[in-house]
JSON list of C-alpha atoms in Angstrom, two decimals:
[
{"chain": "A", "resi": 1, "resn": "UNK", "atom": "CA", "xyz": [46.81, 101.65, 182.68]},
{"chain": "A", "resi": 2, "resn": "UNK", "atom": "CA", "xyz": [45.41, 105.18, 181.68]},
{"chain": "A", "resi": 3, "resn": "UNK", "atom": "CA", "xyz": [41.98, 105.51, 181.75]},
{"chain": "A", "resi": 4, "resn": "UNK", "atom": "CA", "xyz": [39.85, 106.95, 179.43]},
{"chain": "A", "resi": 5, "resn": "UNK", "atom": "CA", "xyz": [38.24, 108.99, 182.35]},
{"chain": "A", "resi": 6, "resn": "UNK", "atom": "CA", "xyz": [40.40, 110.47, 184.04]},
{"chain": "A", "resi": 7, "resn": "UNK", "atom": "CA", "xyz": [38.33, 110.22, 187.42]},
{"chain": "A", "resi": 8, "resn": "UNK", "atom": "CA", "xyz": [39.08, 106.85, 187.29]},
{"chain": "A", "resi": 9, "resn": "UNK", "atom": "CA", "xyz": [43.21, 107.56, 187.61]},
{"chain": "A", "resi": 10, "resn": "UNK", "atom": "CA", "xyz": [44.56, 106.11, 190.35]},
{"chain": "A", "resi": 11, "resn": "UNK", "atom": "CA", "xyz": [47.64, 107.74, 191.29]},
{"chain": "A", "resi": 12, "resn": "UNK", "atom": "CA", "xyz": [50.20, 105.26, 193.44]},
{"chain": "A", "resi": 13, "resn": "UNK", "atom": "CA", "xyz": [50.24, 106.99, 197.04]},
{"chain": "A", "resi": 14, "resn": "UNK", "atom": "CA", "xyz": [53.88, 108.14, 198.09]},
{"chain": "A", "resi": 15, "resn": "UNK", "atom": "CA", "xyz": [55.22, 108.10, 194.38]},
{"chain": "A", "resi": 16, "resn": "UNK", "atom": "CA", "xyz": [58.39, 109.84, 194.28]},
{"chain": "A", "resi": 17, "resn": "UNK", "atom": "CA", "xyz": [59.63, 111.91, 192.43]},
{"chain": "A", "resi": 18, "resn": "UNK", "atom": "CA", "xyz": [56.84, 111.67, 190.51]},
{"chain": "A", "resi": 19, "resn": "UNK", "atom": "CA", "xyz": [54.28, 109.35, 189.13]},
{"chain": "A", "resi": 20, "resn": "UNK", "atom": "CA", "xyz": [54.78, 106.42, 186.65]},
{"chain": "A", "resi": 21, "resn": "UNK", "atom": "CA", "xyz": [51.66, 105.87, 183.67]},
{"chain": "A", "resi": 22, "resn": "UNK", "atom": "CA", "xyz": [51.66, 103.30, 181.33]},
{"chain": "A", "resi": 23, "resn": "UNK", "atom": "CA", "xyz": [49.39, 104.12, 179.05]},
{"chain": "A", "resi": 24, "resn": "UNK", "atom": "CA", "xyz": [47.13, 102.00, 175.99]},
{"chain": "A", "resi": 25, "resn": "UNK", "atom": "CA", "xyz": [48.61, 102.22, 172.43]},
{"chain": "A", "resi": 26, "resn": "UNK", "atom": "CA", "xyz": [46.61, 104.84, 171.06]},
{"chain": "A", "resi": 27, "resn": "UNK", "atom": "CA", "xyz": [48.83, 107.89, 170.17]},
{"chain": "A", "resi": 28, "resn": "UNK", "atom": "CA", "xyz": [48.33, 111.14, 171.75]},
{"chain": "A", "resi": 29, "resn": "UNK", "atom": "CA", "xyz": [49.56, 114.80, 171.06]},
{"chain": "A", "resi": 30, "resn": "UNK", "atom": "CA", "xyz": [48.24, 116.64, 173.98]},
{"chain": "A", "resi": 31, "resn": "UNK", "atom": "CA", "xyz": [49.42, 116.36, 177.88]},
{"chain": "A", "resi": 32, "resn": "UNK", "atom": "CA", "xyz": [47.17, 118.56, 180.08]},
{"chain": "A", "resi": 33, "resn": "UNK", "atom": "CA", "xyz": [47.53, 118.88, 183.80]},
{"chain": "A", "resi": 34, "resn": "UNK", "atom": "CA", "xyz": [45.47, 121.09, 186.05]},
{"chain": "A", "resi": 35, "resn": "UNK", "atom": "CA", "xyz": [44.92, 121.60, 189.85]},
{"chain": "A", "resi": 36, "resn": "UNK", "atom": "CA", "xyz": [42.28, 123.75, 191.58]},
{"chain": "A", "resi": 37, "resn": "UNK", "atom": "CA", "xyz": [42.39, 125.11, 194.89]},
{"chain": "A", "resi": 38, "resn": "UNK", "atom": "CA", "xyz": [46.16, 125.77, 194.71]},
{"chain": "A", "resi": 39, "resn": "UNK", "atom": "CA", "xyz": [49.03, 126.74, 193.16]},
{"chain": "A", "resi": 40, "resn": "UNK", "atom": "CA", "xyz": [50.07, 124.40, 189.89]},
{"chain": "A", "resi": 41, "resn": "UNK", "atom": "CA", "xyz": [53.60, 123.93, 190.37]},
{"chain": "A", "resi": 42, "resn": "UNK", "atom": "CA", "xyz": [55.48, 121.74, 188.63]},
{"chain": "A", "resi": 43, "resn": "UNK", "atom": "CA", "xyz": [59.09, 121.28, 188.32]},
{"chain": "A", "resi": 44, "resn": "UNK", "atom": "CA", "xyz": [59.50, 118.46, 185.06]},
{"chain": "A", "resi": 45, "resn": "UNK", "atom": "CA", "xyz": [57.31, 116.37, 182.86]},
{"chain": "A", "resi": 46, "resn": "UNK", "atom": "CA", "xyz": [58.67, 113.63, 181.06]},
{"chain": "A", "resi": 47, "resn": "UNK", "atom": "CA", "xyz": [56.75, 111.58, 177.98]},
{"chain": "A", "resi": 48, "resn": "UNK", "atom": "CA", "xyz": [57.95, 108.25, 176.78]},
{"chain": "A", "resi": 49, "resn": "UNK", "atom": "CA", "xyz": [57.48, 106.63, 173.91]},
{"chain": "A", "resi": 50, "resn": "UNK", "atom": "CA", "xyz": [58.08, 103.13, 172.90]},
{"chain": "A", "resi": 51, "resn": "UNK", "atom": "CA", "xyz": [61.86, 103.83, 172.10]},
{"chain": "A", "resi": 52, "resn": "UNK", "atom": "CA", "xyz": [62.38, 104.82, 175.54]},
{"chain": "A", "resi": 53, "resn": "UNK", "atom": "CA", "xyz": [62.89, 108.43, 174.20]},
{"chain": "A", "resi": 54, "resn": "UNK", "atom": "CA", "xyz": [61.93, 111.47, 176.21]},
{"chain": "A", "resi": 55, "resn": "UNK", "atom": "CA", "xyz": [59.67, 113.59, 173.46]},
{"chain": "A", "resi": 56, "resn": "UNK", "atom": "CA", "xyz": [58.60, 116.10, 176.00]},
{"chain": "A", "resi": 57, "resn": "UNK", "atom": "CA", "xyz": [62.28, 117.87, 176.13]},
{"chain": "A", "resi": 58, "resn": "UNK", "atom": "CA", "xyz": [62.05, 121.23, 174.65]},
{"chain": "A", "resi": 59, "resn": "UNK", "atom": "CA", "xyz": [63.12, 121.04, 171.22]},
{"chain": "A", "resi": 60, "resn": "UNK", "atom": "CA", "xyz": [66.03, 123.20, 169.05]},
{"chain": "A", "resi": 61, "resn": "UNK", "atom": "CA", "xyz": [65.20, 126.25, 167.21]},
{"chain": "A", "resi": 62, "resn": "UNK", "atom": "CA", "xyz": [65.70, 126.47, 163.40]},
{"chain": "A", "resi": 63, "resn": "UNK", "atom": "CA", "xyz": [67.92, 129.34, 161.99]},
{"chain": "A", "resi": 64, "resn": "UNK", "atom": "CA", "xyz": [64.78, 131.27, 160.75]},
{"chain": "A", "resi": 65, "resn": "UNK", "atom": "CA", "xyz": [63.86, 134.13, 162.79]},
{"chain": "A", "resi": 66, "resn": "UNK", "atom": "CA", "xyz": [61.23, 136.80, 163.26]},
{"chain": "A", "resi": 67, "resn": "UNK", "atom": "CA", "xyz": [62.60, 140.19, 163.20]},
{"chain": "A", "resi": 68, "resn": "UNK", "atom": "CA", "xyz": [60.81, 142.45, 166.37]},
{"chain": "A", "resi": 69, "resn": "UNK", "atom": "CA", "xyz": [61.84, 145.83, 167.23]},
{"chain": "A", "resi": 70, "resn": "UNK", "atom": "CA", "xyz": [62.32, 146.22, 171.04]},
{"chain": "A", "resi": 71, "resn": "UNK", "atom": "CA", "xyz": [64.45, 144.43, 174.24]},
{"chain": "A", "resi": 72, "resn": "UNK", "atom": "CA", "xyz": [63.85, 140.93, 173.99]},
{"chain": "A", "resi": 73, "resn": "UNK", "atom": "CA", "xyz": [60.99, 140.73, 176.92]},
{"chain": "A", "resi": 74, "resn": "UNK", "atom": "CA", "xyz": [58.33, 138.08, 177.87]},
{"chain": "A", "resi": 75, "resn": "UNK", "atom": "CA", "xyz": [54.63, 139.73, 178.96]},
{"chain": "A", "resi": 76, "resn": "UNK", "atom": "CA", "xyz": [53.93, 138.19, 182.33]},
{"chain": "A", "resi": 77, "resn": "UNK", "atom": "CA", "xyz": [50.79, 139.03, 185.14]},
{"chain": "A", "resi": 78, "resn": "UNK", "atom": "CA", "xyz": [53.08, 141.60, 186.28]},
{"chain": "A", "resi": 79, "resn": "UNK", "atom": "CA", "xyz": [54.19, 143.61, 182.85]},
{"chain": "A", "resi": 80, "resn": "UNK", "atom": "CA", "xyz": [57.59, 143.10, 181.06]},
{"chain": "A", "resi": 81, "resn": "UNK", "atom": "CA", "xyz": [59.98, 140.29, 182.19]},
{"chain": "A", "resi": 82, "resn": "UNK", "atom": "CA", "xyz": [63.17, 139.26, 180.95]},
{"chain": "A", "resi": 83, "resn": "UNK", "atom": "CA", "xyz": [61.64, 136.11, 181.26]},
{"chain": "A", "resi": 84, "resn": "UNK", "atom": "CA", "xyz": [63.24, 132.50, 183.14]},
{"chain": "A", "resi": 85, "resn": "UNK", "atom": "CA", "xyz": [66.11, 131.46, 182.53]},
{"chain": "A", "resi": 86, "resn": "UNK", "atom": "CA", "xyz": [67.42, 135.28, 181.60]},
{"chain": "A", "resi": 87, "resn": "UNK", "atom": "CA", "xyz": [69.33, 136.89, 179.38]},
{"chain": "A", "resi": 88, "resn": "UNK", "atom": "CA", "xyz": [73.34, 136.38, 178.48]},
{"chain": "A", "resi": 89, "resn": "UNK", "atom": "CA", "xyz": [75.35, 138.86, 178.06]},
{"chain": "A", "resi": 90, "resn": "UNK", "atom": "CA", "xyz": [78.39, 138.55, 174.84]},
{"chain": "A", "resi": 91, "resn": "UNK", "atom": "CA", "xyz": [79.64, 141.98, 174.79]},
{"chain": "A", "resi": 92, "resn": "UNK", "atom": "CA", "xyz": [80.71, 144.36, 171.95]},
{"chain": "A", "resi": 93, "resn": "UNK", "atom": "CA", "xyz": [79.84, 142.04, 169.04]},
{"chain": "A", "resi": 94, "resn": "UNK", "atom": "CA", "xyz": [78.34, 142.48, 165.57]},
{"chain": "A", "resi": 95, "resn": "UNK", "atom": "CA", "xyz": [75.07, 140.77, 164.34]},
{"chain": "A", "resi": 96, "resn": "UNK", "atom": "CA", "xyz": [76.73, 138.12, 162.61]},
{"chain": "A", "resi": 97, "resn": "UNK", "atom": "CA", "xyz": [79.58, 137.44, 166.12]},
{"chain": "A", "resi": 98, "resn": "UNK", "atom": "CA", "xyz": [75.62, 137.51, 168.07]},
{"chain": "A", "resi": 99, "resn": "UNK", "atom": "CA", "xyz": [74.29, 135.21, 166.00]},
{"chain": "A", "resi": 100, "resn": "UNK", "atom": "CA", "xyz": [76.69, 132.28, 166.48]},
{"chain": "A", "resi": 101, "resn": "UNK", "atom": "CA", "xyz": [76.31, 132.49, 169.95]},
{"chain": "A", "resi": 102, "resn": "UNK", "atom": "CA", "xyz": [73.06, 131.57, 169.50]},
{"chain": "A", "resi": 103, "resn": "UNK", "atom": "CA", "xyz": [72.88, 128.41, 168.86]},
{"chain": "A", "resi": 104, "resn": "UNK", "atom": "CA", "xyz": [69.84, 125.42, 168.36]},
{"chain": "A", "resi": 105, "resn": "UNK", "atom": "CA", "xyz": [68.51, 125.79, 171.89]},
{"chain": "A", "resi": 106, "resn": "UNK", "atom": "CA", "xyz": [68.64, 129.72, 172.26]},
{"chain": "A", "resi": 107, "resn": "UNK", "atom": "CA", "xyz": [64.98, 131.37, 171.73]},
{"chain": "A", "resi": 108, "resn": "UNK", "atom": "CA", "xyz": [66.58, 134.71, 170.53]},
{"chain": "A", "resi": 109, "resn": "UNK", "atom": "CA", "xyz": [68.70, 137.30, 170.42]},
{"chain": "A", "resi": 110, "resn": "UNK", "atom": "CA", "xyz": [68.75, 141.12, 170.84]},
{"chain": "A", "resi": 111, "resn": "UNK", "atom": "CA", "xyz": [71.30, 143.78, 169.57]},
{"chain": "A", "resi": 112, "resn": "UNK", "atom": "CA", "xyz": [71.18, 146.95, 171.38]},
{"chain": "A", "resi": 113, "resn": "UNK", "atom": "CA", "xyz": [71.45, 149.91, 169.73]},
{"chain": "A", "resi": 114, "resn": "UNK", "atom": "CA", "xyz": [71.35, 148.56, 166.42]},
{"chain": "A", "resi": 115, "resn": "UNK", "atom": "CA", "xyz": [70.00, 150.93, 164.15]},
{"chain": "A", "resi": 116, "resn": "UNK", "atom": "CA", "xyz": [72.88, 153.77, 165.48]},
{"chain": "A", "resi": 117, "resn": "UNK", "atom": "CA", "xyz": [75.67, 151.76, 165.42]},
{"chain": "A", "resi": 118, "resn": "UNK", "atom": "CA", "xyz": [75.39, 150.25, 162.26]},
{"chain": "A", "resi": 119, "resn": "UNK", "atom": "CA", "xyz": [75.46, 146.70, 163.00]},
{"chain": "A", "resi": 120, "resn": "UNK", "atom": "CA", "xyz": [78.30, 146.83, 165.89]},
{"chain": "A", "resi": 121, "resn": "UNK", "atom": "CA", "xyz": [76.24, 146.13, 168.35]},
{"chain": "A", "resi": 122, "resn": "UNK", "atom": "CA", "xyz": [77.47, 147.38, 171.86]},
{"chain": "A", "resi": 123, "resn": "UNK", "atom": "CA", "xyz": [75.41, 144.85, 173.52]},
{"chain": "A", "resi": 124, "resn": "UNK", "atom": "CA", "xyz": [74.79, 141.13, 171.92]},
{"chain": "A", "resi": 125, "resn": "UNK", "atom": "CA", "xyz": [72.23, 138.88, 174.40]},
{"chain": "A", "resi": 126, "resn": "UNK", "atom": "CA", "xyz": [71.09, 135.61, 174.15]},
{"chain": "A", "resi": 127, "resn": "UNK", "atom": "CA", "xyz": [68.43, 133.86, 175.77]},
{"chain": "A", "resi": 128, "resn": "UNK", "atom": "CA", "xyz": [66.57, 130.61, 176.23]},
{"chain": "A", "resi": 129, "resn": "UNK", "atom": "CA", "xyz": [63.26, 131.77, 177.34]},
{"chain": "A", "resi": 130, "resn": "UNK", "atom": "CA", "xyz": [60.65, 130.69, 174.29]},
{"chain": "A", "resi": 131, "resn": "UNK", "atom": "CA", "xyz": [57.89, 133.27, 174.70]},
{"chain": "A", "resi": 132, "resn": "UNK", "atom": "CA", "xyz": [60.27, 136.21, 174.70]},
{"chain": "A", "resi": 133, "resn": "UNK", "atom": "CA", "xyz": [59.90, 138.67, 172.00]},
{"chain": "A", "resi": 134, "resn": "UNK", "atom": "CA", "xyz": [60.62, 142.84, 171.26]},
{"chain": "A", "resi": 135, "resn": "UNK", "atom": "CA", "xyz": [59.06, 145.25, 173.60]},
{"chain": "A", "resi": 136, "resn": "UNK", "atom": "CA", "xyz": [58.93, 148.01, 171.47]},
{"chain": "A", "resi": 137, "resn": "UNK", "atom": "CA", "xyz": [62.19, 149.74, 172.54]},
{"chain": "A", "resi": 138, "resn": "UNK", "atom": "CA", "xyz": [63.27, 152.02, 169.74]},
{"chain": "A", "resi": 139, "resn": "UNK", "atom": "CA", "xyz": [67.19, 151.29, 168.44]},
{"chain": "A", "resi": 140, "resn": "UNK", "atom": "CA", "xyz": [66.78, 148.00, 169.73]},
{"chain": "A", "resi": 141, "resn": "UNK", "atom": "CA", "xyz": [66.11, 144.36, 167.82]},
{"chain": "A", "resi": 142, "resn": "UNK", "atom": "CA", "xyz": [64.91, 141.02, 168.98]},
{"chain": "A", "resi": 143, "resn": "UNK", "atom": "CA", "xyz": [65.41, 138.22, 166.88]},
{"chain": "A", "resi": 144, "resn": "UNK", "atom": "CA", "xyz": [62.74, 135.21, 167.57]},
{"chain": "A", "resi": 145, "resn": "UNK", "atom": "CA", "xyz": [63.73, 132.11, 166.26]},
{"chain": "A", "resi": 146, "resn": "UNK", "atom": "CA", "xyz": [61.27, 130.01, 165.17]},
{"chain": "A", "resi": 147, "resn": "UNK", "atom": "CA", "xyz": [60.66, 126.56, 166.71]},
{"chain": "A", "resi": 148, "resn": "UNK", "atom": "CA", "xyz": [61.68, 123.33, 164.42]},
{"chain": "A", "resi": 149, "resn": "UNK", "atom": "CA", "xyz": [58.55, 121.80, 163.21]},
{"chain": "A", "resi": 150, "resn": "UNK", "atom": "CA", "xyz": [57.35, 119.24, 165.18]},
{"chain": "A", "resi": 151, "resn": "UNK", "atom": "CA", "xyz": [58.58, 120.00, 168.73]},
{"chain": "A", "resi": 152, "resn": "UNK", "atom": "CA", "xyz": [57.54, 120.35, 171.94]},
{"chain": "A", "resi": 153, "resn": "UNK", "atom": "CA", "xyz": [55.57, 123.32, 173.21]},
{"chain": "A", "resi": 154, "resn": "UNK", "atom": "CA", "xyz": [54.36, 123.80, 176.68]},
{"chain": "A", "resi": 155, "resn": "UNK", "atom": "CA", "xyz": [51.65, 126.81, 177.81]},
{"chain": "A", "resi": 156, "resn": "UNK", "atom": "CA", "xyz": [50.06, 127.61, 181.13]},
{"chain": "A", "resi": 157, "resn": "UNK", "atom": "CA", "xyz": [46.81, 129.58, 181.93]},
{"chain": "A", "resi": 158, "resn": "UNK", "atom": "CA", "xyz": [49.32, 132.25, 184.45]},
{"chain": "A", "resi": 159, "resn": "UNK", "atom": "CA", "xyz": [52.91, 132.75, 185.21]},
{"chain": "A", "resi": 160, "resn": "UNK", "atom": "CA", "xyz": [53.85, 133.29, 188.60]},
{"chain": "A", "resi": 161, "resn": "UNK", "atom": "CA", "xyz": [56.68, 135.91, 189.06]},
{"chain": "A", "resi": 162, "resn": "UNK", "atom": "CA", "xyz": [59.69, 134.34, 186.74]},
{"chain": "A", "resi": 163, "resn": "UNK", "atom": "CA", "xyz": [58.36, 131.34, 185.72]},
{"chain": "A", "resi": 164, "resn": "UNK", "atom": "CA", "xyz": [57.48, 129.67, 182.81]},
{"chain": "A", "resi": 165, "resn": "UNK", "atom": "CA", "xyz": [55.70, 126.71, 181.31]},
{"chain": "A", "resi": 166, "resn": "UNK", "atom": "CA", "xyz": [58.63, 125.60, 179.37]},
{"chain": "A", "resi": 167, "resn": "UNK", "atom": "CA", "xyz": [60.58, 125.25, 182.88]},
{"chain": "A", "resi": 168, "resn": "UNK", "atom": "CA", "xyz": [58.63, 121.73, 182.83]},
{"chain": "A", "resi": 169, "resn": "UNK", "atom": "CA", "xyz": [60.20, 120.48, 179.96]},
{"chain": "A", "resi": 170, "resn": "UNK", "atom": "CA", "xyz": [63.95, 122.00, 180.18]},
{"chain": "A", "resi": 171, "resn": "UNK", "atom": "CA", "xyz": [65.07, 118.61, 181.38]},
{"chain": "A", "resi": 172, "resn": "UNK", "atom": "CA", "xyz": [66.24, 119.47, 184.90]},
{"chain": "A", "resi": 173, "resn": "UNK", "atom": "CA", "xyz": [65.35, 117.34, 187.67]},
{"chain": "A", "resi": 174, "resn": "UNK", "atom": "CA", "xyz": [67.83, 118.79, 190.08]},
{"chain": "A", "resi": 175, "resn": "UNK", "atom": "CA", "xyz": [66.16, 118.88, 193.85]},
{"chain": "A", "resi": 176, "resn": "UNK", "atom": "CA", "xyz": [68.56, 121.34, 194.83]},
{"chain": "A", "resi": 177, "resn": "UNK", "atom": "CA", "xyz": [67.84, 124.42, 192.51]},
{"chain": "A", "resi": 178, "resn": "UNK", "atom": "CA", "xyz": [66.90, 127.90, 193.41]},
{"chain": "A", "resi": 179, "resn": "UNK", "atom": "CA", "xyz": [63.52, 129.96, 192.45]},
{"chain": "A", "resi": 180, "resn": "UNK", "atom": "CA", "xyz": [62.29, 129.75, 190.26]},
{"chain": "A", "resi": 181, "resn": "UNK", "atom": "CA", "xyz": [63.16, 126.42, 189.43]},
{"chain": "A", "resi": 182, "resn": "UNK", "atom": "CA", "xyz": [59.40, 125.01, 188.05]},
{"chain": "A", "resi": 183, "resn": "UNK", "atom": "CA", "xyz": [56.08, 126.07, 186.15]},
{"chain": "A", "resi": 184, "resn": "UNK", "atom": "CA", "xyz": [53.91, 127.53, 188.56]},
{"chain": "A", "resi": 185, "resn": "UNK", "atom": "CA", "xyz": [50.80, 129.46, 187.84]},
{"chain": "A", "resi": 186, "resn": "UNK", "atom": "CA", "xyz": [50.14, 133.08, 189.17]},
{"chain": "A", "resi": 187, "resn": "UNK", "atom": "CA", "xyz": [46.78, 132.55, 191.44]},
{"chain": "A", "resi": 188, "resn": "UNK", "atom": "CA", "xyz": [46.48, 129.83, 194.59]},
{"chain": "A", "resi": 189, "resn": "UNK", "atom": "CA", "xyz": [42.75, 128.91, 192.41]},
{"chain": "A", "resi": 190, "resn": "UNK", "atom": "CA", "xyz": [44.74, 126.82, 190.56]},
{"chain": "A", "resi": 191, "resn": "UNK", "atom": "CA", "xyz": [44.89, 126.58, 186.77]},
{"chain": "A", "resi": 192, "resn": "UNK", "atom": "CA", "xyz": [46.46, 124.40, 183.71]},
{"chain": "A", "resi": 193, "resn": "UNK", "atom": "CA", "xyz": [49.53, 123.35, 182.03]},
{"chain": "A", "resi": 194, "resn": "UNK", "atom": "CA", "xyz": [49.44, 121.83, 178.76]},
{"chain": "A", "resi": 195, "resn": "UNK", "atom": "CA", "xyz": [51.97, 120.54, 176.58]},
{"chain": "A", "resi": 196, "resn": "UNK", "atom": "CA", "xyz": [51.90, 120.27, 173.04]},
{"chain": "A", "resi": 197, "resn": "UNK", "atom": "CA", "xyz": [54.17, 117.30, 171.80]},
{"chain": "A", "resi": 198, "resn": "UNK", "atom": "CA", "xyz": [53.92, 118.99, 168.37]},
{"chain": "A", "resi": 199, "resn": "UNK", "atom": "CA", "xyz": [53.15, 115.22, 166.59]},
{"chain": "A", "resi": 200, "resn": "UNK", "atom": "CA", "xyz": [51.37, 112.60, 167.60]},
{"chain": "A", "resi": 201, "resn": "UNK", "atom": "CA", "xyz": [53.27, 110.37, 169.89]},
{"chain": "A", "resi": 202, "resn": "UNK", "atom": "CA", "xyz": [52.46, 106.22, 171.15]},
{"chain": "A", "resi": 203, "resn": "UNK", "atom": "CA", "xyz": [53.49, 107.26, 175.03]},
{"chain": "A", "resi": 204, "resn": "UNK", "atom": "CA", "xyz": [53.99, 104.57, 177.38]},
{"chain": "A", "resi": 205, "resn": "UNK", "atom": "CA", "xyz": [55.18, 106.27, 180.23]},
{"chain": "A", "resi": 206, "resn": "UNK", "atom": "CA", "xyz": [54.75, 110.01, 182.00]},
{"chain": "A", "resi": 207, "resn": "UNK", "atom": "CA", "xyz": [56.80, 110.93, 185.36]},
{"chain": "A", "resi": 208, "resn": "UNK", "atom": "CA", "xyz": [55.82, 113.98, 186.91]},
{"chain": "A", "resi": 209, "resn": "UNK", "atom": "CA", "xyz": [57.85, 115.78, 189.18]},
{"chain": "A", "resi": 210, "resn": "UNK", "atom": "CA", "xyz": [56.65, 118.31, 191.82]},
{"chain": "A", "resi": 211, "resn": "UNK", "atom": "CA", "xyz": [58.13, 121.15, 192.49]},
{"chain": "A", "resi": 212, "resn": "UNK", "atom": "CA", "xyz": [61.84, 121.02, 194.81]},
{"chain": "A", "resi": 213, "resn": "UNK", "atom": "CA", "xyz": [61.39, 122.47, 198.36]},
{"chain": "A", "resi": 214, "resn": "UNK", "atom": "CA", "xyz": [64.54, 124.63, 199.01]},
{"chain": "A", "resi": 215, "resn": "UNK", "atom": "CA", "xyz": [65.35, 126.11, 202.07]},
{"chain": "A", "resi": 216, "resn": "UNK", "atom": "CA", "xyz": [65.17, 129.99, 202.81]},
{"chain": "A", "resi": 217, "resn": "UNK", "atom": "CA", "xyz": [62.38, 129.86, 200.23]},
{"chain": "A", "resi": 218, "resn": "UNK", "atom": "CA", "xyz": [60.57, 133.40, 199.41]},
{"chain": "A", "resi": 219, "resn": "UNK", "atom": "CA", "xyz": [57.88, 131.07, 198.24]}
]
């Protein structure tokens, strides 16, 4: 049973892939993880609740957007990303054509050249990556969709390289899956992950999975 302390978690040795945590009835919104001394790498977190249902999954997008001027970028330790997983490329489409190929679990979309071509945009891109947003590009517009109320958001104190916290709650649990294929944070010190259910939940089971060793890793 989860303790109220959380020195007094005992974690089962050799759990694999992950660890199993019933937990008492009281309802919870907030999952925090952290690790000191080394990287934080994590590669899924699932939540149950007493359905059986997974509530940690990243959850669908509502049509709304916000309208940013710019490439559709994430800002990450090391400047401008195109963020993890990356963009998609549609072709010659107009912003109407872009937007249905975005559907309830893409983050945004960007038309390129936008302003000169009137709305026939000679590049439509989608992507999945939910921190992205406009970089400031001139002629270019990112659309951010904004998150359905009441859905799961994940954060992390760094980003190493391409990754992301919401890689821990895309619902892959592939072993065999190349970098970057979990939430890891930027410094060996260590650092957090938190998860924001976005309601509060009665959990009676998390599984944690650490991060897949592939071979010819760079990392």
């Amino acid at each position: 049973i989860q303790k109220k302390n959380p020195s007094k978690f005992f974690i089962p040795h050799g759990s694999d892939p992950g660890q199993m945590v019933l937990c008492k009835t009281d309802k919870t919104r907030y999952i925090k993880l952290s690790q000191s001394k080394n990287f934080l790498q994590i590669q899924e977190v699932e939540v149950y609740d007493e359905t059986g249902k997974n509530v940690a999954l990243s959850g669908p997008y509502s049509n709304n957007y916000d309208l940013t001027q710019g490439l559709c970028r994430k800002t990450t330790n090391e400047g401008y990303g195109v963020g993890t997983p990356g963009s998609i490329g549609h072709g010659n489409l107009t912003l109407e054509q872009c937007q249905d190929k975005c559907g309830s679990e893409c983050s945004a979309y960007e038309i390129q050249s936008e302003g000169s071509t009137e709305g026939s945009a000679p590049g439509c891109y989608t992507y999945y990556d939910p921190v992205v947003t406009g970089n400031g590009d001139p002629d270019v517009m990112c659309r951010v969709k904004q998150r359905v109320e009441g859905t799961p958001v994940a954060t992390m104190s760094s980003y190493f390289k391409g990754t992301n916290p919401f890689l821990a709650i895309n619902g892959n649990t592939s072993d065999n899956q190349p970098w970057p294929n979990s939430a890891c944070t930027q410094s060996n010190a260590g650092g957090w992950w938190e998860l924001d259910l976005g309601k509060d939940v009665n959990v009676k089971k998390i599984i944690i999975y650490n991060r897949p060793r592939e071979q010819n890793q760079n990392f």
